[in-house]
Coordinates of C-alpha atoms and ligand atoms in Angstrom, one line a residue:
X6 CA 27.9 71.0 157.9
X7 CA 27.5 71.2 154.3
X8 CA 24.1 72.3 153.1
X9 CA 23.3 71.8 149.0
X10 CA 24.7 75.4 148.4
X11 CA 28.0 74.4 150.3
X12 CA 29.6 74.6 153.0
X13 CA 28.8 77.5 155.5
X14 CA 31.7 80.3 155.7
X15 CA 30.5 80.6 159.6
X16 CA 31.8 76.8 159.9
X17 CA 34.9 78.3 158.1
X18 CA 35.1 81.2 160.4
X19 CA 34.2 79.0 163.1
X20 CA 37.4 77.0 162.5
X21 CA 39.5 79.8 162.8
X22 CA 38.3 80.8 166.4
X23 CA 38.8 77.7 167.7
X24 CA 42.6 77.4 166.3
X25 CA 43.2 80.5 167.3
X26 CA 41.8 79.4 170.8
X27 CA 44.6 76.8 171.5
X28 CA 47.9 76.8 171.4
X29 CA 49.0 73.3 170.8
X30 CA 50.2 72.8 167.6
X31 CA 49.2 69.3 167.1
X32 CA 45.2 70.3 168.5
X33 CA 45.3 72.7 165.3
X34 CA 46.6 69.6 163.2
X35 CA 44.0 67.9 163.7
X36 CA 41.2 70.8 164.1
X37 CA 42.3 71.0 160.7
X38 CA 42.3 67.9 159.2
X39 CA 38.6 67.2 160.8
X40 CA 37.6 70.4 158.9
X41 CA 39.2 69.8 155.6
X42 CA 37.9 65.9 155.5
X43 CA 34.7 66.9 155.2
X44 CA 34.8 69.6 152.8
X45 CA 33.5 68.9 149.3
X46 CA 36.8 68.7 146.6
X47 CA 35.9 72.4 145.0
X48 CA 35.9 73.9 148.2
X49 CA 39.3 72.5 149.7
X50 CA 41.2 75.3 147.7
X51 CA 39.6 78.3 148.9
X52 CA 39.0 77.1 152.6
X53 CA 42.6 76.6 153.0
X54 CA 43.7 80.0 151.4
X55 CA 40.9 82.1 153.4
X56 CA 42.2 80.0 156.7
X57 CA 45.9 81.1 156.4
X58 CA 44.8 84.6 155.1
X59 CA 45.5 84.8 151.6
X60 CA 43.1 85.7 149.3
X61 CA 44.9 83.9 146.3
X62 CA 47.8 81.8 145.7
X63 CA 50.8 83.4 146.0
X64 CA 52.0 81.8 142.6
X65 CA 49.1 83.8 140.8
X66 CA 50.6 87.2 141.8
X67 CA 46.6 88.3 141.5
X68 CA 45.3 91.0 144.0
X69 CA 41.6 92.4 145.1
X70 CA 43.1 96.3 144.3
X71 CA 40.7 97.5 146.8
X72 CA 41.9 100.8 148.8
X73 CA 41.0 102.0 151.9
X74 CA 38.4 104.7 150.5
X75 CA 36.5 101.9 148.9
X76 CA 36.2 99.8 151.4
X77 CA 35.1 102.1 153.9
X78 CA 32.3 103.2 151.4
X79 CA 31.6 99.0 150.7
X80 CA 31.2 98.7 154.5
X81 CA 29.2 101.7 154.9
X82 CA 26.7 100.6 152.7
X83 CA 26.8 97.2 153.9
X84 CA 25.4 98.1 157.1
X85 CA 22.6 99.1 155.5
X86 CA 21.7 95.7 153.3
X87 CA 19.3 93.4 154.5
X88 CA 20.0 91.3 157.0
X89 CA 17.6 88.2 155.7
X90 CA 20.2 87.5 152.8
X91 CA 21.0 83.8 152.5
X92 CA 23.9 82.4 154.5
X93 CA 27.5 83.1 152.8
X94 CA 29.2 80.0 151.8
X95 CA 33.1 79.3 151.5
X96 CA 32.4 79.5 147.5
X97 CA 30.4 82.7 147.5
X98 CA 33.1 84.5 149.1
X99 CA 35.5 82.8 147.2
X100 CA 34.0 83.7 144.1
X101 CA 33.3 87.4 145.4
X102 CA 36.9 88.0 145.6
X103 CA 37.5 86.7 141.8
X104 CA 35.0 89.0 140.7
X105 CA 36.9 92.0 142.6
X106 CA 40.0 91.5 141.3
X107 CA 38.9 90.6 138.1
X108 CA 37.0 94.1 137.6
X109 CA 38.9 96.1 135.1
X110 CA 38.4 99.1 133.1
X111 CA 36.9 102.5 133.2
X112 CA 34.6 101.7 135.9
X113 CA 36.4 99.5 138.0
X114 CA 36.5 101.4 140.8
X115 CA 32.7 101.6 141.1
X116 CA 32.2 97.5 140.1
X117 CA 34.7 96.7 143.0
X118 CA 32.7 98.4 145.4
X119 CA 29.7 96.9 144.5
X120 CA 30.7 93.7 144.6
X121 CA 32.4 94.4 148.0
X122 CA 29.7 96.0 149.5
X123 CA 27.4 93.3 148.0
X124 CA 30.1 90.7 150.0
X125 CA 30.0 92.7 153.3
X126 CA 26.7 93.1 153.5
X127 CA 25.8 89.4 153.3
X128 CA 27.8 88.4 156.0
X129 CA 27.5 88.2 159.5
X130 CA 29.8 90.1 161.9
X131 CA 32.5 87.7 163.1
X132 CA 32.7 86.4 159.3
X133 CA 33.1 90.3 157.9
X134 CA 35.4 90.7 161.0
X135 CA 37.6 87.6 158.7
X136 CA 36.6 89.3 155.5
X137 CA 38.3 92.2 156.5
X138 CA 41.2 90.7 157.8
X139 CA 42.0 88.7 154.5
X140 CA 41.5 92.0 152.4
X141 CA 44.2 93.5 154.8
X142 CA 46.4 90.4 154.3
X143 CA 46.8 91.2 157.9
X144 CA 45.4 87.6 158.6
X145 CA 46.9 86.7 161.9
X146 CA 44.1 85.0 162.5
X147 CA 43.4 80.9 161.9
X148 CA 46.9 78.9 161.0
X149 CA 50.4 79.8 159.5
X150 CA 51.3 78.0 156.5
X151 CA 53.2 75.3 158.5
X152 CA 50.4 74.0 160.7
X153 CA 48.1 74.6 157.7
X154 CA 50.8 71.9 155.6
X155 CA 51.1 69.4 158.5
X156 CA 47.0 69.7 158.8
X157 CA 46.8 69.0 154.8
X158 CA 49.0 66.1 155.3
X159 CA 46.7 64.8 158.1
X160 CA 44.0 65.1 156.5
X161 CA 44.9 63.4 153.1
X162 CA 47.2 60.4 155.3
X163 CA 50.7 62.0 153.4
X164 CA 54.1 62.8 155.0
X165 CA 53.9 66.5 155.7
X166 CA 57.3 66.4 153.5
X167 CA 55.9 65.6 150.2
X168 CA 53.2 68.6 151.0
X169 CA 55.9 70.7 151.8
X170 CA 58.0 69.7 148.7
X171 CA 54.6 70.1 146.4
X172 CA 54.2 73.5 147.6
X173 CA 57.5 74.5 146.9
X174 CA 56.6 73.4 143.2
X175 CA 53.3 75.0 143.0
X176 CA 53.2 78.1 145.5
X177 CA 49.9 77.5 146.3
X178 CA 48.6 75.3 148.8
X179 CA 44.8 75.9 148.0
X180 CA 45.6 73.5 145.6
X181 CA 48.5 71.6 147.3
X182 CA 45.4 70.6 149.4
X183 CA 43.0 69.7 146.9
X184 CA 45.5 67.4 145.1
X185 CA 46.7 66.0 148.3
X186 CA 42.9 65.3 149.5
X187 CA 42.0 63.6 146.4
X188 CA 44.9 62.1 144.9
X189 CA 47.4 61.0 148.1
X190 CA 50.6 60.5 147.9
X191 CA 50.7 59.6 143.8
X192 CA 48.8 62.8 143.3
X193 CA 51.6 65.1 145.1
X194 CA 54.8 62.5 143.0
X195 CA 52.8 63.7 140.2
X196 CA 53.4 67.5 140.7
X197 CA 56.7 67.2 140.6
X198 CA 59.2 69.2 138.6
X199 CA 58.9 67.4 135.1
X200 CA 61.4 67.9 132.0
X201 CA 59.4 69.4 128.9
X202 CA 56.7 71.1 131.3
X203 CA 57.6 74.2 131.8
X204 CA 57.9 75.9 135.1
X205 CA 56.7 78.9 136.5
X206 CA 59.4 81.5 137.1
X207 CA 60.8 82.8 140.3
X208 CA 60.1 86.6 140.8
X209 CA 62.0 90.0 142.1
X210 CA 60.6 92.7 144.4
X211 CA 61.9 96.1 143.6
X212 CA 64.9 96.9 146.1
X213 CA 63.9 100.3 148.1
X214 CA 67.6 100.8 148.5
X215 CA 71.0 98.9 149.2
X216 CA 70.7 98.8 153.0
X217 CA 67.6 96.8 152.7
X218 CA 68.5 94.4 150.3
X219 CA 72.1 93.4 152.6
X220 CA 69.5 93.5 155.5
X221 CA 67.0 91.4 154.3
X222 CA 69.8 88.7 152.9
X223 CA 71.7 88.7 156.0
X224 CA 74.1 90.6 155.4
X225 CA 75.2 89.0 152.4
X226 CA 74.0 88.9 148.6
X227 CA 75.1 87.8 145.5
X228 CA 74.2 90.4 142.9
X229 CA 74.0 89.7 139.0
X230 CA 73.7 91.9 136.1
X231 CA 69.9 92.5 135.0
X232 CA 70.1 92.2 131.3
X233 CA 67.0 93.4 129.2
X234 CA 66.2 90.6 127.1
X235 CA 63.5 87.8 127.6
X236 CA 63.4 84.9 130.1
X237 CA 63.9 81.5 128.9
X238 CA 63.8 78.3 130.4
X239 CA 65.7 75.9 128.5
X240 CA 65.0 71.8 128.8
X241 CA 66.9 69.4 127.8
X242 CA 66.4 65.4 127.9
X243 CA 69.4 63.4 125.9
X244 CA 68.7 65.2 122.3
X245 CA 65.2 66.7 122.5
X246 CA 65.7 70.2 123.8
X247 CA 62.7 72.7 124.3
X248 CA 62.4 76.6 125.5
X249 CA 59.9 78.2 127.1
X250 CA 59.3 81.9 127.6
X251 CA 58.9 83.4 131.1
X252 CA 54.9 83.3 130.2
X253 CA 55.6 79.5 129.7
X254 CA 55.0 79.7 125.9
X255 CA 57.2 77.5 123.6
X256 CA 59.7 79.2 121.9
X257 CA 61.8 76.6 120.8
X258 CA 61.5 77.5 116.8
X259 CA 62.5 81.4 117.5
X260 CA 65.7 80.2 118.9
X261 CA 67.6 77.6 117.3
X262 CA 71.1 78.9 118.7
X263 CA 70.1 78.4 121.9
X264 CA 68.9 74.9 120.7
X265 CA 72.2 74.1 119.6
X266 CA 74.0 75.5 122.7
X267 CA 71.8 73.1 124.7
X268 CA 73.0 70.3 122.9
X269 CA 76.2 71.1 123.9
X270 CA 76.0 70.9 127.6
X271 CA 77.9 67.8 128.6
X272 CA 75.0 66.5 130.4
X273 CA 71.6 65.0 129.2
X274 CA 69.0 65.6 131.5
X275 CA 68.4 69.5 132.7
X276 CA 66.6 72.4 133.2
X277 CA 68.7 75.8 132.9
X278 CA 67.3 79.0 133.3
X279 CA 68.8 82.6 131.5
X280 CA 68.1 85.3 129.5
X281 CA 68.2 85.9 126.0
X282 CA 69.6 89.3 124.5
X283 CA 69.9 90.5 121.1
X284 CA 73.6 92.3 120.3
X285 CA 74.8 94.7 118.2
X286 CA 77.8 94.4 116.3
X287 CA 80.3 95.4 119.4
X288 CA 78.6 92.9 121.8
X289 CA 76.7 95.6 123.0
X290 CA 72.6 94.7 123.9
X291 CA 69.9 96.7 121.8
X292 CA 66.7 97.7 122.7
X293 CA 64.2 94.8 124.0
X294 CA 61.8 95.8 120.4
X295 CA 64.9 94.2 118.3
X296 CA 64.9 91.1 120.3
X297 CA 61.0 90.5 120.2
X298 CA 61.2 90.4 116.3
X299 CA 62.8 87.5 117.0
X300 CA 60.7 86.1 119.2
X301 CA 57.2 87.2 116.7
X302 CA 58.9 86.1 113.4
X303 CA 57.9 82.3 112.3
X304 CA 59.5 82.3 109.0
X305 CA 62.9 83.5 107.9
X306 CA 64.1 82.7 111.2
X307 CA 67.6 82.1 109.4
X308 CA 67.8 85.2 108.2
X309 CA 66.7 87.3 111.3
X310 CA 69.3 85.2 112.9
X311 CA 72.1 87.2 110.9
X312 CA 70.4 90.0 111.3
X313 CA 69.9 89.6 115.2
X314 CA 72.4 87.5 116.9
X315 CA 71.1 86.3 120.4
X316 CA 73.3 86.2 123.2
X317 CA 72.1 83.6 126.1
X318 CA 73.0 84.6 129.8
X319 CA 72.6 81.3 132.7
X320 CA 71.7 82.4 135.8
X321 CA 69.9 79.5 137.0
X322 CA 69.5 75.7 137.1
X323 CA 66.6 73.4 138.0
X324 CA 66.6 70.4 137.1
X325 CA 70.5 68.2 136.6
X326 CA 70.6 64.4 135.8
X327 CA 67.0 63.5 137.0
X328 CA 67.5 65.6 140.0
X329 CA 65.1 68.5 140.7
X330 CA 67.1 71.8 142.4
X331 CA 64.1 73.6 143.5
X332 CA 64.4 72.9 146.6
X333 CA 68.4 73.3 147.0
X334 CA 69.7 76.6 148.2
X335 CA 70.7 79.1 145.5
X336 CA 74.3 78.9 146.2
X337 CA 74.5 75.3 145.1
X338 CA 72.4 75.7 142.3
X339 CA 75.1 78.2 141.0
X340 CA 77.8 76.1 141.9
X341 CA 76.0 73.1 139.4
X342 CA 75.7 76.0 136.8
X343 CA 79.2 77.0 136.6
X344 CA 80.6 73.5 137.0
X345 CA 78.5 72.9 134.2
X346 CA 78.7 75.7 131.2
X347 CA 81.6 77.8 130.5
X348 CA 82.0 80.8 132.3
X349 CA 81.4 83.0 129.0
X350 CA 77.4 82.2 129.2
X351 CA 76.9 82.6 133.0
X352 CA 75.2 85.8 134.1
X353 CA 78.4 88.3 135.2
X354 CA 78.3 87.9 139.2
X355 CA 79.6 88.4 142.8
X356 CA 79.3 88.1 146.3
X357 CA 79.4 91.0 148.6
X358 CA 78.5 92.6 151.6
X359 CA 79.2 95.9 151.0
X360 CA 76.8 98.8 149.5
X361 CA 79.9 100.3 147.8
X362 CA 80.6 96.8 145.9
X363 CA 77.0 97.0 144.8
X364 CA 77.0 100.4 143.9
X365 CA 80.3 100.3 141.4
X366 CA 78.9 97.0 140.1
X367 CA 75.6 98.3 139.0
X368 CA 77.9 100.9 137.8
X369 CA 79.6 98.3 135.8
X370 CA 76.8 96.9 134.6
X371 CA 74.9 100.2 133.5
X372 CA 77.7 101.3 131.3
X373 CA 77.7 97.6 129.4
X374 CA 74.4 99.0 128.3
X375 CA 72.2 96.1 130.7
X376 CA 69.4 97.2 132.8
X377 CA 70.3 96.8 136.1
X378 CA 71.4 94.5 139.0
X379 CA 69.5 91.4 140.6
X380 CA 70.5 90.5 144.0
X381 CA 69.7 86.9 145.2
X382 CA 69.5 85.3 148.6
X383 CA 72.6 82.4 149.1
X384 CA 70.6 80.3 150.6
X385 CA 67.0 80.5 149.1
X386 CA 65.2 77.6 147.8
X387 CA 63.8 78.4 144.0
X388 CA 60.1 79.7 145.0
X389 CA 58.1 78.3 142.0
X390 CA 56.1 81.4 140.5
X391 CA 56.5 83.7 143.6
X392 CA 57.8 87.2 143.8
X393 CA 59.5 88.0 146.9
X394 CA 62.4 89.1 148.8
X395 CA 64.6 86.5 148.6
X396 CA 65.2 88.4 144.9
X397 CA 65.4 92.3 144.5
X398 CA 65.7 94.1 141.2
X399 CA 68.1 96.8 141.6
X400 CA 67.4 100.0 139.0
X401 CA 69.3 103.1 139.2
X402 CA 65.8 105.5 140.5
X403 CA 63.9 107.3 138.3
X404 CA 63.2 110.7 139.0
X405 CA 60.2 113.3 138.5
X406 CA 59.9 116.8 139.7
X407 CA 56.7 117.7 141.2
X408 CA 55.5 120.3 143.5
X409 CA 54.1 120.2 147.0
X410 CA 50.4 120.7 147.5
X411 CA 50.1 119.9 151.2
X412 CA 52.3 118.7 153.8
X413 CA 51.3 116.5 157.4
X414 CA 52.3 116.9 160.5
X415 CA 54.9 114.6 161.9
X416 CA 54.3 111.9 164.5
X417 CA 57.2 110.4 167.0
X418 CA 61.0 112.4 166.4
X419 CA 59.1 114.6 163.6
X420 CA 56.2 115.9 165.8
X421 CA 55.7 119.4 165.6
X422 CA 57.4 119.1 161.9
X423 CA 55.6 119.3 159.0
X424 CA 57.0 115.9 157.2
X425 CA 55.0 114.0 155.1
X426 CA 54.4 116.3 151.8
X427 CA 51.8 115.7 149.1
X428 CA 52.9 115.5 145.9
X429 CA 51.8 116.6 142.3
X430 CA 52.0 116.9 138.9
X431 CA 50.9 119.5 136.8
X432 CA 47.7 119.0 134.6
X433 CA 46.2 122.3 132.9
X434 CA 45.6 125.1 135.9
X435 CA 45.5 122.6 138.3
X436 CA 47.2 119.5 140.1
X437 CA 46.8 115.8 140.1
X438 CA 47.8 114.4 143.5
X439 CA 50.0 110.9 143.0
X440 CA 51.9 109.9 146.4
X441 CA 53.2 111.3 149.9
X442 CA 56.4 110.7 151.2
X443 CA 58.5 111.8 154.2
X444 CA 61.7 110.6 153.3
X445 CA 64.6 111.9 152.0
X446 CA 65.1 114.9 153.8
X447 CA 68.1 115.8 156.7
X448 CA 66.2 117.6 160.0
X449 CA 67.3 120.8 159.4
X450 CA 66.5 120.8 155.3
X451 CA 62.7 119.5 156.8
X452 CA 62.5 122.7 159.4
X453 CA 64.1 124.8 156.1
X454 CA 61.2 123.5 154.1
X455 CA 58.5 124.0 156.7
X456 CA 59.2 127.7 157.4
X457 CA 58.6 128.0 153.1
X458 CA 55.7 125.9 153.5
X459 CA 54.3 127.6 156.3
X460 CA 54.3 131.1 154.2
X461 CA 52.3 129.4 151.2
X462 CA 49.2 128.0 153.7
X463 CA 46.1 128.3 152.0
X464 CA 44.3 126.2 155.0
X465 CA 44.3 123.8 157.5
X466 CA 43.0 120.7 158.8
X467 CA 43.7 118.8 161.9
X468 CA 46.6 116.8 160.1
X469 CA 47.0 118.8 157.0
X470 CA 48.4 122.2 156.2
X471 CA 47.6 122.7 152.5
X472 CA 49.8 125.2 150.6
X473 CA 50.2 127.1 147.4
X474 CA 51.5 124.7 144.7
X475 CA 55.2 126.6 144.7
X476 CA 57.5 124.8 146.1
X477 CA 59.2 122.1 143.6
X478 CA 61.2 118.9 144.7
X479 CA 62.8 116.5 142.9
X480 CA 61.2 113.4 143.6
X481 CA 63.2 109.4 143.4
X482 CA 61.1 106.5 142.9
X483 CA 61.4 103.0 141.6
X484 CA 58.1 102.9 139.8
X485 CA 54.8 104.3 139.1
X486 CA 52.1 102.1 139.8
X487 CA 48.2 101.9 139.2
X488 CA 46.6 103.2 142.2
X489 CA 43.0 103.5 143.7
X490 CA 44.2 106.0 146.0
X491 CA 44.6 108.8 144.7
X492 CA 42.0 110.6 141.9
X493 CA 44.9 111.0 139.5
X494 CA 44.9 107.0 139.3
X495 CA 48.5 106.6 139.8
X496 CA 50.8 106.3 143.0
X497 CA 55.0 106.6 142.8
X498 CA 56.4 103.4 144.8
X499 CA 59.4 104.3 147.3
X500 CA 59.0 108.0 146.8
X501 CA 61.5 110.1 148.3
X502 CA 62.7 113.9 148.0
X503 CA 65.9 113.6 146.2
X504 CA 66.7 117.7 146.4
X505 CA 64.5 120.7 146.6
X506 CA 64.3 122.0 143.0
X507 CA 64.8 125.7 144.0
X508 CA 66.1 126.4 140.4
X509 CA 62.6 125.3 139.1
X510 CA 58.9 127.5 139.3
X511 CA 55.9 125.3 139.7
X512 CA 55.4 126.2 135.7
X513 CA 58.2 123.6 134.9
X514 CA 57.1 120.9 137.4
X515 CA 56.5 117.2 135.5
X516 CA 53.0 117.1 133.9
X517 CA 50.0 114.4 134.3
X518 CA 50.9 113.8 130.7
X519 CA 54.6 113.1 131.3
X520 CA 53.2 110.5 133.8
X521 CA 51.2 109.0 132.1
X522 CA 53.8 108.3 129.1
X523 CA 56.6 107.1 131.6
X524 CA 53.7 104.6 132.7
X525 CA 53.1 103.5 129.7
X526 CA 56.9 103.1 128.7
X527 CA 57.3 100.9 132.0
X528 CA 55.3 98.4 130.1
X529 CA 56.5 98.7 126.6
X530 CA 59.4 97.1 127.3
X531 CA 58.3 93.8 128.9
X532 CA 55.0 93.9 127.6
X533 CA 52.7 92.8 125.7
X534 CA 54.7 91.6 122.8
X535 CA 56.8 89.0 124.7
X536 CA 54.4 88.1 126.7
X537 CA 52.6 86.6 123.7
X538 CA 55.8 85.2 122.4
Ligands
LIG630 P1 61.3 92.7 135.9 O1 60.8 92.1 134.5 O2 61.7 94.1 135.8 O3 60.3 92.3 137.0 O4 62.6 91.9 136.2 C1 62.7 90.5 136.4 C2 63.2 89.9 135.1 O5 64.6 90.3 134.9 C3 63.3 88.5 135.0 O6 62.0 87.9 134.7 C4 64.3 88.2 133.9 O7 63.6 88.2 132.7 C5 65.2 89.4 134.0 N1 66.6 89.1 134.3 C6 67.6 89.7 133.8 N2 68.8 89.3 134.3 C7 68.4 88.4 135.3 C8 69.2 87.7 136.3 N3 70.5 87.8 136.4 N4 68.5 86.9 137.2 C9 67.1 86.9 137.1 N5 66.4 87.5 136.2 C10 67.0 88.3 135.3

């Protein structure tokens, strides 16, 4: 029961073994809704995240950034702590896991763990056996979202349908909950879609490669031209037109001839989604720094208008004739775009199921001068603020030549094969370590490459032959991400050996430098700048 601090995380953890104890769906309903009734309002949030093991709302995109190296060290010295610590509550842990993901900086790493081990060592050992859990994501324990919606509906006396149709709005149902529990039925109308208020954008994984993004969109995907400009939202209700920036800011002054288009729309309620790009005299996009002048500049706009002419790209619609679209399937919503604007200011767009289609059109779109491809899921809903699947950025790869420093053995078909090779950049006389991968190699060029590796051992460990830094491979990725993993601070996402750089010594491998510029450039183009627009 509640005590003046809060609610016990036991009762919380206690919860979760006893829905995870029955099988009947409509026994976890109500488990549920018993639980949630008597929670206090701040607490409704949090409980219902930790119970369906999330951490945060989806919609905030916010993460602990805790590896596995810390955590071990957290839970080593949490064994150690004091026993005798006051009970955890459902709002210390809560706020335990703001405070992790919100350490930033030089000492980070070392602020995490504290607070982490700090976490750990308060709790109890079915409630760290939770903690753990959540930090994995690898929550199968408690509810999915589903039960968890039809338990939030029981709880507050709602139709699980208006939950469900909140949730879609908000992508979080921490709060779903809360606004369900205290304001009913009115309370969840409220959170409706609303012309004027801007709405948070739906987001795009990086595709690993072709075959995945067909796969994961059964077998069929509409792809669009990625153009490198900045995300609008435009709203429209009978002549008052406003436009909001993909960080939600208005930026209605900055654009007045996207102000005018919108008032030529024949329609008078909507909310249309695109992107803005600045041209160049043949129609051809410039760089993303060209368009943000348009977006910092308050005066003159008239001027920089000549200067910068702004071309407008619809790829989405929300909102038509005091409908909301959010929850139609993607396919419709493009078929109420182009009934609705001409076919000169819709994104450029098929439907495919073939990789060689995708290929030639990213082709297509690359020499145009845009950025890339996005391919979109027919028959996906609009997920309010999420990033997911349903919506893959495809970018020709990157690539970075590094050498190998150490290489694992294999497990399954590649046992007995070295396969898994350690990758690094230069930096000085020595190496900075920044991924692994084991892909991208035939059999035969792996055994080729083991026999080389095999000659530069310097030593071995059970899983690990390490080897003389000689050996230089070109290396594909999609991006290079902050990482706790490695010392270096930085980890390559969807590594993979594009060709072994036999032309190339170790002297001419990519340096930490180099890195850390390419980094840096990954952000300078949707950074900062447009962010504050
Ligand atoms: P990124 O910023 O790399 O995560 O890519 C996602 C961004 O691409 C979106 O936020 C949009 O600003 C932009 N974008 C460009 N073309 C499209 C399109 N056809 N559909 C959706 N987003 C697009």
């Amino acid at each position: 029961m509640p005590t003046e601090a809060g609610t016990p995380f036991s009762d919380l953890v206690e919860l979760t073994h006893r829905l995870e104890s029955t099988t009947k769906r409509l026994e976890k309903r109500k488990l549920i809704a018993e639980f949630l009734r008597r929670l206090p309002r701040e607490e409704v949030g949090p409980a219902v995240l930790i119970a369906i093991g999330r951490i945060f709302p989806e919609a905030d995109q916010k993460a602990l950034n805790v590896g596995w190296a810390t955590l071990q060290k957290a839970l080593s010295s949490a064994r150690q702590a004091r026993l005798d610590a006051r009970p955890l509550t459902i709002l210390d842990v809560n706020r335990a896991f703001e405070g992790i993901a919100a350490a930033s900086g030089a000492d980070s790493v070392r602020a995490r763990l504290r607070l982490l081990a700090s976490l750990l060592g308060q709790a109890t050992d079915p409630e760290r056996e939770v903690l753990m859990k959540s930090i994995f994501g690898e929550m199968r324990i408690g509810v999915n979202e589903g039960v968890m919606l039809e338990g939030i509906a029981d709880a507050a006396g709602v139709d699980a349908d208006a939950v469900r149709a909140a949730h879609m709005v908000l992508g979080d149902l921490g709060r779903v909950a809360e606004v369900a529990l205290s304001g009913g039925a009115t309370g969840l109308a409220d959170l409706q879609l609303r012309l004027f208020s801007p709405v948070k954008p739906m987001m795009a994984e990086t595709a690993d490669d072709l075959d995945e993004v067909l796969k994961e969109h059964g077998g069929t995907t509409a792809v669009e031209f990625k153009f490198d400009g900045a995300r609008i939202q435009i709203h429209r209700q009978g002549d008052a037109v406003r436009v909001f920036s993909r960080r939600l800011t208005d930026v209605t002054e900055s654009v007045p001839e996207v102000v005018e288009f919108a008032r030529t729309v024949p329609a008078t309620s909507f909310l249309l989604e695109g992107e803005v790009v600045a041209m160049d005299d043949r129609g051809r996009p410039r760089p993303f720094q060209e368009l943000m002048r348009r977006f910092r500049r308050v005066h003159e706009i008239e001027a920089l208008r000549r200067e910068i002419p702004l071309r407008l790209y619809l790829f989405d619609v929300l909102y038509l004739e005091g409908r909301s679209l959010i929850p139609v399937p993607y396919r419709y919503r493009w078929a109420a775009l182009e009934a609705l604007v001409q076919a000169d200011v819709l994104a450029k767009r098929i439907v495919t199921q073939s990789r060689a289609e995708i290929e030639a059109f990213l082709k297509e779109a690359m020499e145009a001068g845009h950025e890339g491809l996005m391919a979109k899921q027919l028959d996906a809903p609009y997920s309010v603020g999420k990033r997911g699947k349903k919506w893959f950025k495809i970018k020709p790869a990157d690539t970075l030549d590094v050498a190998i420093l150490a290489a694992e053995w294999g497990h399954g078909r590649r046992t007995g094969t070295l396969s898994n090779y350690w990758l690094g950049v230069r930096d000085g006389d020595g190496w900075q370590m920044i991924g692994k991968t084991f892909k991208g190699l035939t059999d035969q060029e792996r055994r080729d490459l083991m026999e080389r590796l095999m000659a530069l051992k310097t030593r071995e460990e059970p899983w690990v032959v390490h080897v003389r830094p000689e050996v230089v491979v070109a290396i594909a990725y999609n991006e290079i991400q902050r990482s706790p993993h490695y010392e270096s601070g930085f980890a390559l996402r969807f590594a993979r050996v594009a060709r072994v750089r036999d032309d190339k010594d170790p002297g001419e491998a990519d340096t930490y430098d180099r890195l850390k510029e390419l980094y840096a450039k990954q952000f300078e183009r949707k950074g900062a700048a447009y962010d504050e627009a």
